[in-house]
């Protein structure tokens, strides 16, 4: 690749500044009949281990772009380096969507999302 094409490619795909991330959200998915108890145990452990995380309400029915029951855990960027590995090892088989809060809800839930466990089909049209 020539120098001109390399420079053009670098300009076309400029890196986004992670400084735009205000917070992170982890959406913990569960089945009210089959896995709510595991989700509750995880929630209690998060509250005890990460007091700077904010636990959202239980949603036993789909809400927003989320296709099944879930609750949200919001946390500051400074907590990511310790919270993410802990969550990876302690999610107890639950599916979790982790995404940044940049102000672009659509991109945050799609392009910038990370899944722990199986990926669920989000209803992204509600975020447009």
PDB file of N, CA and C in Angstrom, residues 35-98:
ATOM      1  N   UNK A  35     -33.886 -18.316  36.135  1.00  0.00           N
ATOM      2  CA  UNK A  35     -32.564 -17.829  36.545  1.00  0.00           C
ATOM      3  C   UNK A  35     -32.603 -16.537  37.363  1.00  0.00           C
ATOM      4  N   UNK A  36     -33.774 -16.138  37.836  1.00  0.00           N
ATOM      5  CA  UNK A  36     -33.851 -14.903  38.628  1.00  0.00           C
ATOM      6  C   UNK A  36     -33.063 -15.026  39.927  1.00  0.00           C
ATOM      7  N   UNK A  37     -33.054 -16.201  40.537  1.00  0.00           N
ATOM      8  CA  UNK A  37     -32.306 -16.392  41.790  1.00  0.00           C
ATOM      9  C   UNK A  37     -30.811 -16.195  41.560  1.00  0.00           C
ATOM     10  N   UNK A  38     -30.287 -16.703  40.433  1.00  0.00           N
ATOM     11  CA  UNK A  38     -28.865 -16.497  40.118  1.00  0.00           C
ATOM     12  C   UNK A  38     -28.588 -15.023  39.871  1.00  0.00           C
ATOM     13  N   UNK A  39     -29.509 -14.348  39.180  1.00  0.00           N
ATOM     14  CA  UNK A  39     -29.350 -12.915  38.915  1.00  0.00           C
ATOM     15  C   UNK A  39     -29.368 -12.126  40.228  1.00  0.00           C
ATOM     16  N   UNK A  40     -30.194 -12.559  41.173  1.00  0.00           N
ATOM     17  CA  UNK A  40     -30.261 -11.884  42.476  1.00  0.00           C
ATOM     18  C   UNK A  40     -28.961 -12.084  43.259  1.00  0.00           C
ATOM     19  N   UNK A  41     -28.415 -13.292  43.211  1.00  0.00           N
ATOM     20  CA  UNK A  41     -27.129 -13.545  43.895  1.00  0.00           C
ATOM     21  C   UNK A  41     -26.021 -12.693  43.293  1.00  0.00           C
ATOM     22  N   UNK A  42     -25.982 -12.615  41.968  1.00  0.00           N
ATOM     23  CA  UNK A  42     -24.968 -11.789  41.312  1.00  0.00           C
ATOM     24  C   UNK A  42     -25.138 -10.332  41.726  1.00  0.00           C
ATOM     25  N   UNK A  43     -26.359  -9.867  41.750  1.00  0.00           N
ATOM     26  CA  UNK A  43     -26.658  -8.484  42.126  1.00  0.00           C
ATOM     27  C   UNK A  43     -26.174  -8.187  43.542  1.00  0.00           C
ATOM     28  N   UNK A  44     -26.419  -9.096  44.465  1.00  0.00           N
ATOM     29  CA  UNK A  44     -25.971  -8.922  45.857  1.00  0.00           C
ATOM     30  C   UNK A  44     -24.449  -8.883  45.936  1.00  0.00           C
ATOM     31  N   UNK A  45     -23.798  -9.750  45.177  1.00  0.00           N
ATOM     32  CA  UNK A  45     -22.332  -9.788  45.183  1.00  0.00           C
ATOM     33  C   UNK A  45     -21.740  -8.518  44.573  1.00  0.00           C
ATOM     34  N   UNK A  46     -22.364  -8.007  43.509  1.00  0.00           N
ATOM     35  CA  UNK A  46     -21.901  -6.756  42.897  1.00  0.00           C
ATOM     36  C   UNK A  46     -22.023  -5.625  43.912  1.00  0.00           C
ATOM     37  N   UNK A  47     -23.171  -5.539  44.581  1.00  0.00           N
ATOM     38  CA  UNK A  47     -23.392  -4.467  45.563  1.00  0.00           C
ATOM     39  C   UNK A  47     -22.361  -4.521  46.684  1.00  0.00           C
ATOM     40  N   UNK A  48     -22.012  -5.718  47.135  1.00  0.00           N
ATOM     41  CA  UNK A  48     -21.051  -5.869  48.225  1.00  0.00           C
ATOM     42  C   UNK A  48     -19.616  -5.596  47.781  1.00  0.00           C
ATOM     43  N   UNK A  49     -19.286  -5.972  46.556  1.00  0.00           N
ATOM     44  CA  UNK A  49     -17.907  -5.881  46.075  1.00  0.00           C
ATOM     45  C   UNK A  49     -17.591  -4.551  45.408  1.00  0.00           C
ATOM     46  N   UNK A  50     -18.606  -3.934  44.783  1.00  0.00           N
ATOM     47  CA  UNK A  50     -18.399  -2.699  44.021  1.00  0.00           C
ATOM     48  C   UNK A  50     -19.399  -1.634  44.465  1.00  0.00           C
ATOM     49  N   UNK A  51     -19.176  -1.021  45.611  1.00  0.00           N
ATOM     50  CA  UNK A  51     -20.144  -0.036  46.116  1.00  0.00           C
ATOM     51  C   UNK A  51     -20.297   1.197  45.227  1.00  0.00           C
ATOM     52  N   UNK A  52     -19.367   1.449  44.312  1.00  0.00           N
ATOM     53  CA  UNK A  52     -19.490   2.595  43.408  1.00  0.00           C
ATOM     54  C   UNK A  52     -20.381   2.297  42.198  1.00  0.00           C
ATOM     55  N   UNK A  53     -20.800   1.043  42.062  1.00  0.00           N
ATOM     56  CA  UNK A  53     -21.722   0.678  40.977  1.00  0.00           C
ATOM     57  C   UNK A  53     -23.153   0.977  41.419  1.00  0.00           C
ATOM     58  N   UNK A  54     -23.972   1.407  40.474  1.00  0.00           N
ATOM     59  CA  UNK A  54     -25.381   1.708  40.747  1.00  0.00           C
ATOM     60  C   UNK A  54     -26.254   0.621  40.146  1.00  0.00           C
ATOM     61  N   UNK A  55     -27.058  -0.005  40.984  1.00  0.00           N
ATOM     62  CA  UNK A  55     -27.932  -1.084  40.535  1.00  0.00           C
ATOM     63  C   UNK A  55     -29.287  -0.522  40.117  1.00  0.00           C
ATOM     64  N   UNK A  56     -29.685  -0.849  38.894  1.00  0.00           N
ATOM     65  CA  UNK A  56     -30.973  -0.394  38.378  1.00  0.00           C
ATOM     66  C   UNK A  56     -32.103  -1.314  38.809  1.00  0.00           C
ATOM     67  N   UNK A  57     -33.309  -0.930  38.427  1.00  0.00           N
ATOM     68  CA  UNK A  57     -34.498  -1.701  38.770  1.00  0.00           C
ATOM     69  C   UNK A  57     -34.533  -3.031  38.037  1.00  0.00           C
ATOM     70  N   UNK A  58     -35.248  -3.981  38.628  1.00  0.00           N
ATOM     71  CA  UNK A  58     -35.545  -5.250  37.970  1.00  0.00           C
ATOM     72  C   UNK A  58     -36.596  -4.980  36.892  1.00  0.00           C
ATOM     73  N   UNK A  59     -36.407  -5.569  35.735  1.00  0.00           N
ATOM     74  CA  UNK A  59     -37.389  -5.504  34.650  1.00  0.00           C
ATOM     75  C   UNK A  59     -37.718  -6.951  34.280  1.00  0.00           C
ATOM     76  N   UNK A  60     -38.827  -7.466  34.820  1.00  0.00           N
ATOM     77  CA  UNK A  60     -39.204  -8.860  34.558  1.00  0.00           C
ATOM     78  C   UNK A  60     -39.832  -9.063  33.183  1.00  0.00           C
ATOM     79  N   UNK A  61     -40.022  -7.984  32.458  1.00  0.00           N
ATOM     80  CA  UNK A  61     -40.516  -8.049  31.082  1.00  0.00           C
ATOM     81  C   UNK A  61     -39.570  -7.220  30.214  1.00  0.00           C
ATOM     82  N   UNK A  62     -39.515  -7.520  28.923  1.00  0.00           N
ATOM     83  CA  UNK A  62     -38.629  -6.747  28.041  1.00  0.00           C
ATOM     84  C   UNK A  62     -38.926  -5.252  28.100  1.00  0.00           C
ATOM     85  N   UNK A  63     -37.866  -4.464  28.054  1.00  0.00           N
ATOM     86  CA  UNK A  63     -37.990  -3.009  28.091  1.00  0.00           C
ATOM     87  C   UNK A  63     -36.949  -2.424  27.138  1.00  0.00           C
ATOM     88  N   UNK A  64     -37.334  -1.346  26.433  1.00  0.00           N
ATOM     89  CA  UNK A  64     -36.400  -0.702  25.506  1.00  0.00           C
ATOM     90  C   UNK A  64     -35.890  -1.682  24.467  1.00  0.00           C
ATOM     91  N   UNK A  65     -34.587  -1.669  24.213  1.00  0.00           N
ATOM     92  CA  UNK A  65     -34.041  -2.567  23.194  1.00  0.00           C
ATOM     93  C   UNK A  65     -33.802  -3.994  23.699  1.00  0.00           C
ATOM     94  N   UNK A  66     -34.067  -4.227  24.971  1.00  0.00           N
ATOM     95  CA  UNK A  66     -33.717  -5.506  25.585  1.00  0.00           C
ATOM     96  C   UNK A  66     -34.809  -6.545  25.370  1.00  0.00           C
ATOM     97  N   UNK A  67     -34.454  -7.713  24.809  1.00  0.00           N
ATOM     98  CA  UNK A  67     -35.451  -8.708  24.409  1.00  0.00           C
ATOM     99  C   UNK A  67     -35.944  -9.623  25.533  1.00  0.00           C
ATOM    100  N   UNK A  68     -35.366  -9.498  26.702  1.00  0.00           N
ATOM    101  CA  UNK A  68     -35.824 -10.328  27.814  1.00  0.00           C
ATOM    102  C   UNK A  68     -35.586  -9.608  29.132  1.00  0.00           C
ATOM    103  N   UNK A  69     -36.008 -10.215  30.206  1.00  0.00           N
ATOM    104  CA  UNK A  69     -35.886  -9.631  31.538  1.00  0.00           C
ATOM    105  C   UNK A  69     -34.435  -9.286  31.840  1.00  0.00           C
ATOM    106  N   UNK A  70     -34.239  -8.167  32.555  1.00  0.00           N
ATOM    107  CA  UNK A  70     -32.877  -7.740  32.881  1.00  0.00           C
ATOM    108  C   UNK A  70     -32.906  -6.671  33.958  1.00  0.00           C
ATOM    109  N   UNK A  71     -31.727  -6.426  34.514  1.00  0.00           N
ATOM    110  CA  UNK A  71     -31.488  -5.223  35.304  1.00  0.00           C
ATOM    111  C   UNK A  71     -30.159  -4.655  34.847  1.00  0.00           C
ATOM    112  N   UNK A  72     -29.967  -3.383  35.118  1.00  0.00           N
ATOM    113  CA  UNK A  72     -28.759  -2.687  34.677  1.00  0.00           C
ATOM    114  C   UNK A  72     -27.850  -2.387  35.862  1.00  0.00           C
ATOM    115  N   UNK A  73     -26.567  -2.461  35.611  1.00  0.00           N
ATOM    116  CA  UNK A  73     -25.559  -2.002  36.564  1.00  0.00           C
ATOM    117  C   UNK A  73     -24.797  -0.884  35.863  1.00  0.00           C
ATOM    118  N   UNK A  74     -24.844   0.321  36.413  1.00  0.00           N
ATOM    119  CA  UNK A  74     -24.097   1.453  35.856  1.00  0.00           C
ATOM    120  C   UNK A  74     -22.863   1.673  36.721  1.00  0.00           C
ATOM    121  N   UNK A  75     -21.749   1.980  36.078  1.00  0.00           N
ATOM    122  CA  UNK A  75     -20.517   2.197  36.849  1.00  0.00           C
ATOM    123  C   UNK A  75     -19.594   3.159  36.116  1.00  0.00           C
ATOM    124  N   UNK A  76     -18.740   3.842  36.876  1.00  0.00           N
ATOM    125  CA  UNK A  76     -17.835   4.838  36.283  1.00  0.00           C
ATOM    126  C   UNK A  76     -16.678   4.181  35.518  1.00  0.00           C
ATOM    127  N   UNK A  77     -16.108   4.895  34.547  1.00  0.00           N
ATOM    128  CA  UNK A  77     -14.995   4.348  33.772  1.00  0.00           C
ATOM    129  C   UNK A  77     -13.835   3.828  34.628  1.00  0.00           C
ATOM    130  N   UNK A  78     -13.564   4.474  35.740  1.00  0.00           N
ATOM    131  CA  UNK A  78     -12.442   4.044  36.586  1.00  0.00           C
ATOM    132  C   UNK A  78     -12.629   2.636  37.138  1.00  0.00           C
ATOM    133  N   UNK A  79     -13.847   2.145  37.139  1.00  0.00           N
ATOM    134  CA  UNK A  79     -14.142   0.822  37.694  1.00  0.00           C
ATOM    135  C   UNK A  79     -14.009  -0.298  36.664  1.00  0.00           C
ATOM    136  N   UNK A  80     -13.931   0.049  35.380  1.00  0.00           N
ATOM    137  CA  UNK A  80     -13.925  -0.966  34.318  1.00  0.00           C
ATOM    138  C   UNK A  80     -12.824  -2.006  34.489  1.00  0.00           C
ATOM    139  N   UNK A  81     -11.614  -1.580  34.772  1.00  0.00           N
ATOM    140  CA  UNK A  81     -10.472  -2.505  34.833  1.00  0.00           C
ATOM    141  C   UNK A  81     -10.618  -3.565  35.918  1.00  0.00           C
ATOM    142  N   UNK A  82     -11.329  -3.272  36.975  1.00  0.00           N
ATOM    143  CA  UNK A  82     -11.525  -4.281  38.016  1.00  0.00           C
ATOM    144  C   UNK A  82     -12.875  -4.987  37.885  1.00  0.00           C
ATOM    145  N   UNK A  83     -13.900  -4.263  37.452  1.00  0.00           N
ATOM    146  CA  UNK A  83     -15.244  -4.847  37.387  1.00  0.00           C
ATOM    147  C   UNK A  83     -15.388  -5.856  36.254  1.00  0.00           C
ATOM    148  N   UNK A  84     -14.867  -5.557  35.072  1.00  0.00           N
ATOM    149  CA  UNK A  84     -15.038  -6.455  33.933  1.00  0.00           C
ATOM    150  C   UNK A  84     -14.432  -7.837  34.181  1.00  0.00           C
ATOM    151  N   UNK A  85     -13.183  -7.964  34.622  1.00  0.00           N
ATOM    152  CA  UNK A  85     -12.660  -9.314  34.879  1.00  0.00           C
ATOM    153  C   UNK A  85     -13.454 -10.044  35.969  1.00  0.00           C
ATOM    154  N   UNK A  86     -13.876  -9.311  36.981  1.00  0.00           N
ATOM    155  CA  UNK A  86     -14.670  -9.921  38.046  1.00  0.00           C
ATOM    156  C   UNK A  86     -15.980 -10.460  37.477  1.00  0.00           C
ATOM    157  N   UNK A  87     -16.625  -9.655  36.628  1.00  0.00           N
ATOM    158  CA  UNK A  87     -17.885 -10.057  36.023  1.00  0.00           C
ATOM    159  C   UNK A  87     -17.692 -11.266  35.110  1.00  0.00           C
ATOM    160  N   UNK A  88     -16.599 -11.296  34.367  1.00  0.00           N
ATOM    161  CA  UNK A  88     -16.311 -12.437  33.495  1.00  0.00           C
ATOM    162  C   UNK A  88     -16.258 -13.743  34.282  1.00  0.00           C
ATOM    163  N   UNK A  89     -15.668 -13.688  35.459  1.00  0.00           N
ATOM    164  CA  UNK A  89     -15.470 -14.892  36.263  1.00  0.00           C
ATOM    165  C   UNK A  89     -16.635 -15.212  37.197  1.00  0.00           C
ATOM    166  N   UNK A  90     -17.538 -14.264  37.403  1.00  0.00           N
ATOM    167  CA  UNK A  90     -18.590 -14.451  38.407  1.00  0.00           C
ATOM    168  C   UNK A  90     -20.009 -14.283  37.870  1.00  0.00           C
ATOM    169  N   UNK A  91     -20.214 -14.347  36.562  1.00  0.00           N
ATOM    170  CA  UNK A  91     -21.545 -14.117  36.003  1.00  0.00           C
ATOM    171  C   UNK A  91     -22.473 -15.317  36.152  1.00  0.00           C
ATOM    172  N   UNK A  92     -21.970 -16.440  36.602  1.00  0.00           N
ATOM    173  CA  UNK A  92     -22.776 -17.625  36.917  1.00  0.00           C
ATOM    174  C   UNK A  92     -23.649 -18.064  35.737  1.00  0.00           C
ATOM    175  N   UNK A  93     -23.089 -18.012  34.536  1.00  0.00           N
ATOM    176  CA  UNK A  93     -23.792 -18.479  33.353  1.00  0.00           C
ATOM    177  C   UNK A  93     -24.801 -17.510  32.777  1.00  0.00           C
ATOM    178  N   UNK A  94     -24.968 -16.356  33.389  1.00  0.00           N
ATOM    179  CA  UNK A  94     -25.922 -15.360  32.891  1.00  0.00           C
ATOM    180  C   UNK A  94     -25.338 -14.620  31.691  1.00  0.00           C
ATOM    181  N   UNK A  95     -26.194 -14.213  30.793  1.00  0.00           N
ATOM    182  CA  UNK A  95     -25.778 -13.403  29.649  1.00  0.00           C
ATOM    183  C   UNK A  95     -25.769 -11.939  30.067  1.00  0.00           C
ATOM    184  N   UNK A  96     -24.695 -11.243  29.700  1.00  0.00           N
ATOM    185  CA  UNK A  96     -24.543  -9.836  30.080  1.00  0.00           C
ATOM    186  C   UNK A  96     -24.089  -9.030  28.869  1.00  0.00           C
ATOM    187  N   UNK A  97     -24.756  -7.910  28.659  1.00  0.00           N
ATOM    188  CA  UNK A  97     -24.357  -6.930  27.646  1.00  0.00           C
ATOM    189  C   UNK A  97     -23.641  -5.804  28.374  1.00  0.00           C
ATOM    190  N   UNK A  98     -22.434  -5.502  27.963  1.00  0.00           N
ATOM    191  CA  UNK A  98     -21.662  -4.397  28.533  1.00  0.00           C
ATOM    192  C   UNK A  98     -21.440  -3.374  27.426  1.00  0.00           C
TER     193      UNK A  98
END
